[in-house]
Tab-separated table of C-alpha atoms in Angstrom:
chain	number	residue	atom	x	y	z
A	1	GLU	CA	129.940	148.932	180.446
A	2	ALA	CA	130.047	148.882	176.379
A	3	THR	CA	131.371	152.325	176.738
A	4	VAL	CA	134.355	151.566	178.515
A	5	SER	CA	135.124	148.398	176.041
A	6	VAL	CA	134.450	150.711	173.198
A	7	LEU	CA	136.942	153.493	174.408
A	8	LEU	CA	139.359	150.433	174.917
A	9	LEU	CA	138.950	148.772	171.360
A	10	ARG	CA	139.073	152.304	169.873
A	11	ALA	CA	142.725	152.931	171.286
A	12	CYS	CA	143.832	149.225	169.719
A	13	VAL	CA	142.441	150.443	166.341
A	14	ALA	CA	144.104	153.849	166.582
A	15	LEU	CA	147.484	152.496	167.845
A	16	LEU	CA	146.933	149.780	164.628
A	17	ALA	CA	146.347	153.202	162.170
A	18	SER	CA	148.845	155.288	164.203
A	19	PRO	CA	151.003	156.287	161.088
A	20	ILE	CA	147.532	157.610	159.635
A	21	TYR	CA	147.063	159.512	162.559
A	22	LEU	CA	150.891	160.539	162.624
A	23	LEU	CA	150.543	161.656	158.747
A	24	SER	CA	147.339	163.642	159.721
A	25	LEU	CA	148.974	165.442	162.493
A	26	LEU	CA	151.695	166.224	159.725
A	27	GLY	CA	148.910	167.496	157.366
A	28	ILE	CA	150.222	164.921	154.767
A	29	TRP	CA	147.320	162.439	155.191
A	30	GLU	CA	144.029	164.373	153.995
A	31	PRO	CA	145.658	166.304	150.677
A	32	PHE	CA	147.182	162.311	149.691
A	33	CYS	CA	143.769	160.885	150.770
A	34	ARG	CA	141.488	162.996	148.658
A	35	LYS	CA	144.263	162.783	145.684
A	36	ILE	CA	145.147	159.367	145.430
A	37	PHE	CA	144.088	156.707	148.417
A	38	PHE	CA	140.208	157.318	148.496
A	39	PRO	CA	139.656	157.694	144.572
A	40	TYR	CA	141.718	154.305	144.884
A	41	ILE	CA	139.900	152.554	147.387
A	42	LEU	CA	136.717	153.831	146.787
A	43	ASP	CA	137.272	152.240	142.935
A	44	ARG	CA	138.193	148.789	144.504
A	45	ILE	CA	135.194	148.895	147.361
A	46	GLY	CA	133.229	150.378	144.173
A	47	VAL	CA	133.298	146.948	142.024
A	48	ILE	CA	132.430	144.857	144.851
A	49	HIS	CA	129.630	147.385	146.216
A	50	ASP	CA	128.481	147.359	142.486
A	51	LYS	CA	127.625	143.777	142.135
A	52	LYS	CA	125.953	143.196	145.588
A	53	SER	CA	123.692	146.046	145.278
A	54	LYS	CA	122.957	145.821	141.423
A	55	LYS	CA	119.705	144.388	141.590
A	56	HIS	CA	118.540	147.218	144.516
A	57	LYS	CA	119.454	149.727	141.871
A	58	GLN	CA	117.679	148.042	139.080
A	59	GLU	CA	114.333	148.196	141.157
A	60	LEU	CA	115.623	151.898	142.905
A	61	PHE	CA	115.759	153.555	139.019
A	62	ARG	CA	113.102	151.536	137.284
A	63	ASN	CA	110.478	154.383	137.955
A	64	LEU	CA	113.014	157.375	136.812
A	65	PRO	CA	111.557	157.757	133.488
A	66	ASP	CA	108.360	158.845	134.997
A	67	PHE	CA	109.601	161.760	136.269
A	68	ARG	CA	110.350	163.100	132.795
A	69	GLY	CA	109.895	167.002	133.234
A	70	PRO	CA	106.957	168.853	131.030
A	71	SER	CA	109.272	168.832	128.159
A	72	GLY	CA	109.278	164.822	128.342
A	73	GLN	CA	112.995	165.607	128.991
A	74	LEU	CA	114.758	163.808	132.184
A	75	ARG	CA	117.157	166.415	133.795
A	76	LEU	CA	119.120	164.320	136.519
A	77	LEU	CA	121.757	166.155	138.917
A	78	GLU	CA	123.809	163.584	140.817
A	79	ILE	CA	125.531	164.347	144.212
A	80	GLY	CA	129.127	162.649	145.042
A	81	THR	CA	129.248	161.380	141.178
A	82	GLY	CA	132.741	159.703	142.258
A	83	SER	CA	133.420	157.517	139.248
A	84	GLY	CA	130.071	157.193	137.671
A	85	SER	CA	128.855	153.686	138.639
A	86	ASN	CA	125.366	154.648	138.546
A	87	PHE	CA	125.177	156.062	134.881
A	88	GLN	CA	124.379	152.710	133.710
A	89	PHE	CA	121.057	152.771	135.364
A	90	TYR	CA	119.962	155.887	134.038
A	91	PRO	CA	117.442	155.915	130.837
A	92	ALA	CA	118.233	156.860	127.542
A	93	GLY	CA	118.548	160.555	126.364
A	94	CYS	CA	118.769	161.451	130.575
A	95	LYS	CA	120.398	164.931	130.585
A	96	VAL	CA	122.884	164.352	133.891
A	97	THR	CA	124.681	167.177	135.312
A	98	CYS	CA	127.963	165.664	137.826
A	99	THR	CA	128.786	167.050	141.112
A	100	ASP	CA	131.381	165.848	143.679
A	101	VAL	CA	133.466	167.788	146.467
A	102	ASN	CA	136.471	165.717	145.305
A	103	PRO	CA	137.638	166.512	141.569
A	104	ASN	CA	139.995	163.507	141.815
A	105	PHE	CA	138.141	160.386	140.266
A	106	GLN	CA	138.710	161.498	136.493
A	107	GLU	CA	139.961	158.342	135.585
A	108	GLY	CA	136.937	156.304	136.629
A	109	LEU	CA	134.820	158.825	135.447
A	110	SER	CA	135.685	159.287	131.991
A	111	LYS	CA	135.775	155.326	131.400
A	112	ASN	CA	132.157	154.999	132.875
A	113	MET	CA	130.904	157.891	130.552
A	114	LYS	CA	132.527	156.229	127.434
A	115	LYS	CA	130.707	152.964	128.457
A	116	ASN	CA	127.746	154.856	128.836
A	117	GLN	CA	126.811	156.993	125.874
A	118	HIS	CA	123.284	156.747	126.003
A	119	LEU	CA	123.289	159.766	128.171
A	120	HIS	CA	123.901	163.525	127.609
A	121	TYR	CA	126.671	164.682	130.040
A	122	GLU	CA	125.923	168.344	130.508
A	123	GLN	CA	128.459	169.478	133.174
A	124	PHE	CA	131.001	168.456	136.065
A	125	LEU	CA	130.851	170.747	138.885
A	126	VAL	CA	132.789	170.974	141.886
A	127	ALA	CA	130.865	171.388	144.881
A	128	ALA	CA	129.318	169.926	148.131
A	129	GLY	CA	126.247	168.612	148.655
A	130	GLU	CA	125.445	171.132	150.836
A	131	ASP	CA	126.030	174.009	148.637
A	132	LEU	CA	124.685	173.312	144.963
A	133	GLY	CA	124.432	177.129	144.512
A	134	GLN	CA	125.822	176.782	140.745
A	135	VAL	CA	122.615	175.182	140.310
A	136	PRO	CA	119.382	177.050	139.861
A	137	SER	CA	116.350	176.276	141.735
A	138	GLY	CA	113.773	174.303	140.615
A	139	SER	CA	115.892	173.059	137.575
A	140	VAL	CA	115.903	169.125	137.678
A	141	ASP	CA	113.584	166.329	137.599
A	142	ALA	CA	115.444	163.890	139.505
A	143	VAL	CA	118.658	164.104	141.972
A	144	VAL	CA	120.605	161.254	142.825
A	145	CYS	CA	122.642	160.189	145.699
A	146	THR	CA	124.176	157.267	146.565
A	147	LEU	CA	127.009	156.378	149.460
A	148	VAL	CA	127.301	160.208	149.992
A	149	LEU	CA	125.196	161.070	152.884
A	150	CYS	CA	127.413	159.198	155.533
A	151	SER	CA	130.308	162.035	154.716
A	152	VAL	CA	128.648	165.015	153.904
A	153	GLN	CA	129.192	168.079	156.749
A	154	ASP	CA	125.487	168.681	156.774
A	155	VAL	CA	122.914	166.210	156.154
A	156	SER	CA	119.838	168.192	156.680
A	157	GLY	CA	121.787	171.096	154.776
A	158	THR	CA	122.343	168.782	151.724
A	159	LEU	CA	118.498	167.617	151.876
A	160	ARG	CA	117.603	171.307	151.363
A	161	GLU	CA	119.744	171.862	148.736
A	162	VAL	CA	118.015	168.740	146.969
A	163	LEU	CA	114.729	170.024	147.739
A	164	ARG	CA	115.655	173.544	146.320
A	165	VAL	CA	117.080	172.233	142.822
A	166	LEU	CA	114.452	169.648	142.328
A	167	ARG	CA	111.235	170.897	140.367
A	168	PRO	CA	107.793	170.364	142.253
A	169	GLY	CA	106.839	167.117	141.661
A	170	GLY	CA	110.703	165.717	140.928
A	171	ALA	CA	112.399	163.066	142.916
A	172	PHE	CA	115.083	162.259	145.364
A	173	TYR	CA	116.573	158.622	144.839
A	174	PHE	CA	119.415	157.341	147.413
A	175	LEU	CA	121.006	154.389	148.660
A	176	GLU	CA	122.836	154.669	152.007
A	177	HIS	CA	124.796	153.059	154.826
A	178	VAL	CA	123.408	153.600	157.995
A	179	ALA	CA	124.010	153.006	161.686
A	180	ALA	CA	122.809	149.296	162.951
A	181	GLU	CA	120.297	148.486	165.390
A	182	HIS	CA	121.460	149.668	168.507
A	183	SER	CA	121.406	146.608	170.573
A	184	SER	CA	123.306	145.046	168.043
A	185	TRP	CA	127.304	143.834	168.111
A	186	ARG	CA	127.285	145.214	164.409
A	187	TYR	CA	126.505	148.616	166.071
A	188	PHE	CA	128.788	147.974	168.709
A	189	TRP	CA	131.777	147.647	166.145
A	190	GLN	CA	130.572	150.533	164.165
A	191	GLN	CA	131.122	152.614	167.274
A	192	VAL	CA	134.589	150.970	167.507
A	193	TYR	CA	135.619	151.932	164.314
A	194	TYR	CA	134.246	155.079	163.867
A	195	PRO	CA	136.651	157.629	164.485
A	196	THR	CA	139.850	155.919	162.726
A	197	TRP	CA	137.134	155.049	159.663
A	198	LYS	CA	136.259	158.522	159.667
A	199	LEU	CA	139.905	159.632	159.187
A	200	VAL	CA	141.094	156.740	156.914
A	201	PHE	CA	138.128	156.693	154.769
A	202	ALA	CA	137.446	161.011	153.955
A	203	GLY	CA	134.919	161.722	156.611
A	204	CYS	CA	132.508	158.602	156.095
A	205	CYS	CA	130.580	158.311	159.195
A	206	LEU	CA	129.592	154.665	160.395
A	207	THR	CA	126.514	155.531	162.700
A	208	ARG	CA	124.379	157.898	161.071
A	209	GLU	CA	120.533	157.305	161.456
A	210	LEU	CA	120.078	158.927	157.865
A	211	TRP	CA	116.294	157.893	157.655
A	212	LYS	CA	115.505	160.266	160.128
A	213	ASN	CA	116.836	163.317	158.484
A	214	LEU	CA	114.961	161.906	155.464
A	215	GLU	CA	112.010	161.859	157.438
A	216	GLU	CA	112.042	165.142	158.528
A	217	ALA	CA	113.090	166.574	155.259
A	218	LYS	CA	109.897	168.122	153.746
A	219	PHE	CA	109.183	165.449	151.136
A	220	SER	CA	105.272	165.068	150.245
A	221	GLU	CA	105.806	161.222	149.421
A	222	LEU	CA	108.766	159.065	151.075
A	223	LYS	CA	109.476	155.312	150.424
A	224	ILE	CA	112.353	153.891	152.357
A	225	GLN	CA	113.344	150.477	152.736
A	226	HIS	CA	115.886	149.110	154.963
A	227	ILE	CA	118.200	146.220	153.672
A	228	SER	CA	121.451	144.550	154.114
A	229	ILE	CA	124.061	144.563	151.654
A	230	ALA	CA	126.787	142.234	152.986
A	231	MET	CA	130.426	143.739	152.278
A	232	PRO	CA	133.324	141.490	153.522
A	233	TRP	CA	135.268	142.806	156.504
A	234	MET	CA	133.425	145.816	156.714
A	235	PRO	CA	131.093	147.455	159.327
A	236	VAL	CA	128.781	148.828	156.752
A	237	GLU	CA	126.051	146.058	155.816
A	238	PRO	CA	122.656	147.848	157.050
A	239	HIS	CA	121.542	150.344	153.923
A	240	ILE	CA	118.448	152.212	153.245
A	241	VAL	CA	116.862	153.045	149.576
A	242	GLY	CA	114.088	154.379	147.937
A	243	TYR	CA	112.969	157.956	147.084
A	244	GLY	CA	111.010	161.213	148.222
A	245	VAL	CA	109.224	163.643	145.993
A	246	LYS	CA	108.815	166.862	146.167
């Protein structure tokens, strides 16, 4: 019964978003979304999410210095850096390599780099999480990924790349929105919005159970916490936060 109502409501949402579906059919939406809409909207939503997640991130990144390499330096790779809202949480002197599949965040990124001059910015790579071929195996002490696993093409492939580039004993830090409890209204609405949301927000999937992928990946130690980050009018409240050690 739920599936019929989900399909009906999906059709209603698609109807409301029909101009976007039309632009997508004409091949106009995706390039516009990547270049203009997504960086713009992510900046706006990001400000709210950053405020709400700040204490969780401070807590999450507190032990980053513990993963410094034998040289005493911390080499950190961020997947899906976007405009760099995590820079403020990284310890002074940290060597940062930024990667993003979308190179159109330059404006926000340079603003955040200027604000956070306690870090050494090594390089910026245009690369997908599943394909970090430009990064040598075992070359980084920490990998960070926040609100990115929802939209990668292949979650398991991305986690394999994370484990490849980490040195043994290095850590992977994550904070991601995930599927709600299946019996909840929240999950019902996530299913309703799913197709249109994915189109509008550059491939973002609302119903991924990312904790399962993390548990299946080969981390020697994994800490996952289920938390709530309330976002006004958005079906992305359930989150997971934590880190895994290679």
